[in-house]
PDB file of C-alpha atoms in Angstrom:
ATOM      1  CA  UNK A   1     -22.851 -16.542 186.350  1.00 43.00           C
ATOM      2  CA  UNK A   2     -19.693 -14.762 186.059  1.00 55.00           C
ATOM      3  CA  UNK A   3     -19.164 -11.711 183.223  1.00 62.00           C
ATOM      4  CA  UNK A   4     -17.209 -11.910 180.784  1.00 78.00           C
ATOM      5  CA  UNK A   5     -14.472  -9.230 181.055  1.00 72.00           C
ATOM      6  CA  UNK A   6     -14.265  -7.351 177.338  1.00 82.00           C
ATOM      7  CA  UNK A   7     -10.661  -6.946 175.979  1.00 77.00           C
ATOM      8  CA  UNK A   8      -9.456  -4.393 177.731  1.00 81.00           C
ATOM      9  CA  UNK A   9     -10.163  -5.272 180.833  1.00 78.00           C
ATOM     10  CA  UNK A  10      -8.156  -8.550 180.032  1.00 67.00           C
ATOM     11  CA  UNK A  11      -5.627  -6.650 178.953  1.00 73.00           C
ATOM     12  CA  UNK A  12      -5.474  -4.615 181.881  1.00 74.00           C
ATOM     13  CA  UNK A  13      -5.552  -7.315 183.954  1.00 69.00           C
ATOM     14  CA  UNK A  14      -2.662  -9.086 182.901  1.00 66.00           C
ATOM     15  CA  UNK A  15      -0.613  -5.956 182.694  1.00 66.00           C
ATOM     16  CA  UNK A  16      -1.376  -5.786 186.402  1.00 65.00           C
ATOM     17  CA  UNK A  17       0.733  -9.117 186.402  1.00 70.00           C
ATOM     18  CA  UNK A  18       4.375  -9.006 187.279  1.00 67.00           C
ATOM     19  CA  UNK A  19       7.281 -10.549 185.679  1.00 69.00           C
ATOM     20  CA  UNK A  20       9.935  -9.454 187.768  1.00 77.00           C
ATOM     21  CA  UNK A  21      10.013  -9.046 192.190  1.00 78.00           C
ATOM     22  CA  UNK A  22       7.239 -11.713 191.876  1.00 89.00           C
ATOM     23  CA  UNK A  23       6.763 -13.130 196.267  1.00 93.00           C
ATOM     24  CA  UNK A  24       8.746 -16.197 195.842  1.00 94.00           C
ATOM     25  CA  UNK A  25      11.172 -14.342 194.109  1.00 96.00           C
ATOM     26  CA  UNK A  26      12.028 -11.859 196.844  1.00 95.00           C
ATOM     27  CA  UNK A  27      12.062 -15.268 199.249  1.00 97.00           C
ATOM     28  CA  UNK A  28      14.446 -16.252 197.513  1.00 97.00           C
ATOM     29  CA  UNK A  29      16.728 -13.172 197.142  1.00 97.00           C
ATOM     30  CA  UNK A  30      16.919 -12.817 200.456  1.00 97.00           C
ATOM     31  CA  UNK A  31      17.604 -16.196 201.179  1.00 97.00           C
ATOM     32  CA  UNK A  32      20.502 -16.477 199.096  1.00 97.00           C
ATOM     33  CA  UNK A  33      20.994 -13.330 200.409  1.00 97.00           C
ATOM     34  CA  UNK A  34      21.238 -14.791 203.748  1.00 96.00           C
ATOM     35  CA  UNK A  35      23.568 -17.369 202.922  1.00 95.00           C
ATOM     36  CA  UNK A  36      25.889 -14.562 201.948  1.00 95.00           C
ATOM     37  CA  UNK A  37      26.381 -15.016 198.021  1.00 96.00           C
ATOM     38  CA  UNK A  38      26.299 -12.489 196.314  1.00 96.00           C
ATOM     39  CA  UNK A  39      24.413 -12.332 192.330  1.00 97.00           C
ATOM     40  CA  UNK A  40      23.213 -10.603 189.298  1.00 97.00           C
ATOM     41  CA  UNK A  41      19.072 -10.133 188.518  1.00 96.00           C
ATOM     42  CA  UNK A  42      17.864 -10.672 184.701  1.00 94.00           C
ATOM     43  CA  UNK A  43      21.026 -11.040 183.015  1.00 96.00           C
ATOM     44  CA  UNK A  44      19.463  -9.687 179.198  1.00 95.00           C
ATOM     45  CA  UNK A  45      22.261 -12.132 178.062  1.00 97.00           C
ATOM     46  CA  UNK A  46      20.822 -14.991 179.147  1.00 97.00           C
ATOM     47  CA  UNK A  47      18.956 -17.187 177.445  1.00 97.00           C
ATOM     48  CA  UNK A  48      15.053 -16.638 179.571  1.00 95.00           C
ATOM     49  CA  UNK A  49      17.105 -13.853 181.991  1.00 95.00           C
ATOM     50  CA  UNK A  50      17.352 -15.926 185.191  1.00 97.00           C
ATOM     51  CA  UNK A  51      16.168 -14.286 187.745  1.00 96.00           C
ATOM     52  CA  UNK A  52      19.780 -14.722 189.413  1.00 97.00           C
ATOM     53  CA  UNK A  53      22.298 -14.473 187.770  1.00 98.00           C
ATOM     54  CA  UNK A  54      25.748 -16.123 190.128  1.00 97.00           C
ATOM     55  CA  UNK A  55      28.281 -14.725 186.866  1.00 95.00           C
ATOM     56  CA  UNK A  56      32.062 -16.653 188.392  1.00 93.00           C
ATOM     57  CA  UNK A  57      30.158 -19.719 189.951  1.00 95.00           C
ATOM     58  CA  UNK A  58      28.515 -20.684 185.410  1.00 97.00           C
ATOM     59  CA  UNK A  59      24.971 -21.194 187.718  1.00 97.00           C
ATOM     60  CA  UNK A  60      21.469 -19.853 187.349  1.00 98.00           C
ATOM     61  CA  UNK A  61      18.209 -19.709 189.456  1.00 98.00           C
ATOM     62  CA  UNK A  62      14.963 -19.379 187.421  1.00 97.00           C
ATOM     63  CA  UNK A  63      11.493 -18.551 190.607  1.00 96.00           C
ATOM     64  CA  UNK A  64       8.778 -20.409 188.755  1.00 95.00           C
ATOM     65  CA  UNK A  65       5.023 -19.267 189.047  1.00 93.00           C
ATOM     66  CA  UNK A  66       3.736 -23.364 189.177  1.00 93.00           C
ATOM     67  CA  UNK A  67       0.474 -21.780 186.934  1.00 92.00           C
ATOM     68  CA  UNK A  68       2.608 -19.521 184.426  1.00 91.00           C
ATOM     69  CA  UNK A  69       5.441 -22.311 183.646  1.00 93.00           C
ATOM     70  CA  UNK A  70       2.425 -25.677 184.278  1.00 93.00           C
ATOM     71  CA  UNK A  71       4.391 -27.209 187.400  1.00 94.00           C
ATOM     72  CA  UNK A  72       3.150 -30.349 187.696  1.00 93.00           C
ATOM     73  CA  UNK A  73       1.506 -29.898 190.702  1.00 93.00           C
ATOM     74  CA  UNK A  74      -1.943 -28.692 191.867  1.00 90.00           C
ATOM     75  CA  UNK A  75      -1.673 -24.746 190.937  1.00 89.00           C
ATOM     76  CA  UNK A  76       0.221 -25.922 187.575  1.00 89.00           C
ATOM     77  CA  UNK A  77      -3.488 -27.137 185.945  1.00 90.00           C
ATOM     78  CA  UNK A  78      -4.658 -25.234 182.977  1.00 90.00           C
ATOM     79  CA  UNK A  79      -7.850 -23.811 183.366  1.00 89.00           C
ATOM     80  CA  UNK A  80     -11.143 -25.756 183.030  1.00 90.00           C
ATOM     81  CA  UNK A  81     -12.937 -22.144 181.023  1.00 88.00           C
ATOM     82  CA  UNK A  82     -10.783 -21.256 177.947  1.00 87.00           C
ATOM     83  CA  UNK A  83      -8.768 -24.183 177.271  1.00 92.00           C
ATOM     84  CA  UNK A  84      -8.250 -22.597 173.884  1.00 93.00           C
ATOM     85  CA  UNK A  85      -7.151 -19.754 174.615  1.00 89.00           C
ATOM     86  CA  UNK A  86      -5.103 -20.738 178.289  1.00 91.00           C
ATOM     87  CA  UNK A  87      -3.698 -24.148 176.741  1.00 94.00           C
ATOM     88  CA  UNK A  88      -1.137 -22.982 173.907  1.00 95.00           C
ATOM     89  CA  UNK A  89      -0.386 -20.041 176.134  1.00 92.00           C
ATOM     90  CA  UNK A  90       0.922 -22.030 179.146  1.00 94.00           C
ATOM     91  CA  UNK A  91       2.142 -24.843 176.324  1.00 95.00           C
ATOM     92  CA  UNK A  92       4.468 -22.468 174.701  1.00 95.00           C
ATOM     93  CA  UNK A  93       5.414 -20.595 178.207  1.00 94.00           C
ATOM     94  CA  UNK A  94       6.743 -23.878 179.025  1.00 95.00           C
ATOM     95  CA  UNK A  95       8.290 -25.170 175.340  1.00 97.00           C
ATOM     96  CA  UNK A  96      10.379 -21.212 175.761  1.00 97.00           C
ATOM     97  CA  UNK A  97      11.587 -21.979 179.174  1.00 97.00           C
ATOM     98  CA  UNK A  98      13.194 -25.794 178.145  1.00 97.00           C
ATOM     99  CA  UNK A  99      14.959 -24.093 175.346  1.00 98.00           C
ATOM    100  CA  UNK A 100      16.060 -21.587 178.051  1.00 98.00           C
ATOM    101  CA  UNK A 101      17.421 -24.995 179.610  1.00 98.00           C
ATOM    102  CA  UNK A 102      18.809 -26.278 176.743  1.00 98.00           C
ATOM    103  CA  UNK A 103      20.715 -23.595 175.643  1.00 98.00           C
ATOM    104  CA  UNK A 104      21.993 -22.019 179.377  1.00 98.00           C
ATOM    105  CA  UNK A 105      23.717 -26.004 179.711  1.00 98.00           C
ATOM    106  CA  UNK A 106      24.888 -26.354 176.254  1.00 98.00           C
ATOM    107  CA  UNK A 107      27.333 -22.746 176.969  1.00 97.00           C
ATOM    108  CA  UNK A 108      28.330 -24.037 180.280  1.00 97.00           C
ATOM    109  CA  UNK A 109      25.627 -23.087 183.052  1.00 98.00           C
ATOM    110  CA  UNK A 110      24.253 -24.672 185.626  1.00 97.00           C
ATOM    111  CA  UNK A 111      20.784 -24.221 186.661  1.00 98.00           C
ATOM    112  CA  UNK A 112      18.288 -24.784 188.785  1.00 98.00           C
ATOM    113  CA  UNK A 113      14.619 -24.155 189.042  1.00 98.00           C
ATOM    114  CA  UNK A 114      12.352 -23.486 192.144  1.00 98.00           C
ATOM    115  CA  UNK A 115       8.967 -23.317 192.095  1.00 97.00           C
ATOM    116  CA  UNK A 116       6.375 -21.334 192.965  1.00 95.00           C
ATOM    117  CA  UNK A 117       5.067 -24.206 195.644  1.00 96.00           C
ATOM    118  CA  UNK A 118       8.730 -25.195 197.057  1.00 96.00           C
ATOM    119  CA  UNK A 119       8.668 -21.659 198.577  1.00 96.00           C
ATOM    120  CA  UNK A 120       6.168 -22.728 201.443  1.00 95.00           C
ATOM    121  CA  UNK A 121       8.811 -25.450 203.330  1.00 96.00           C
ATOM    122  CA  UNK A 122      11.322 -22.827 204.457  1.00 97.00           C
ATOM    123  CA  UNK A 123      14.028 -24.805 205.590  1.00 97.00           C
ATOM    124  CA  UNK A 124      13.714 -27.684 202.696  1.00 97.00           C
ATOM    125  CA  UNK A 125      14.763 -24.581 199.849  1.00 98.00           C
ATOM    126  CA  UNK A 126      17.043 -23.334 202.557  1.00 97.00           C
ATOM    127  CA  UNK A 127      19.021 -26.343 201.897  1.00 97.00           C
ATOM    128  CA  UNK A 128      18.218 -27.464 197.794  1.00 97.00           C
ATOM    129  CA  UNK A 129      19.814 -23.600 197.666  1.00 97.00           C
ATOM    130  CA  UNK A 130      23.057 -24.282 199.721  1.00 96.00           C
ATOM    131  CA  UNK A 131      23.529 -27.401 198.094  1.00 97.00           C
ATOM    132  CA  UNK A 132      23.560 -25.803 194.553  1.00 97.00           C
ATOM    133  CA  UNK A 133      25.146 -23.196 195.334  1.00 96.00           C
ATOM    134  CA  UNK A 134      27.749 -25.403 197.469  1.00 90.00           C
ATOM    135  CA  UNK A 135      28.054 -23.402 200.376  1.00 74.00           C
ATOM    136  CA  UNK A 136      27.252 -24.122 204.211  1.00 61.00           C
ATOM    137  CA  UNK A 137      23.696 -23.522 205.540  1.00 56.00           C
TER     138      UNK A 137
END
């Protein structure tokens, strides 16, 4: 049986989980940069601090981890252990995402969400980004 983590160990583990510059985010950033489109990162004045912001185009991209944002894929499910801890935490993340999405759209921004699992098919991701940004592939 696995040992239980102390609160200090759990806190240290959670502190190592990145919010910015994740592998999926870096992949999307490199792909968009390769298309010749420039962007700003994590603008604090916009709801949800979008990962990529295309100001003149009024478009933003969020790169979400399937687990943390409860995507409807295999990786987006709530863990079986400690459900009382994880369920409310992950549900609140999803609610917050919906609030940010609504606020951005109400302010006239177009939003694209790229899920971590979608970064595995690079050709499809490239096409989706090009279509959203209205660029040639």
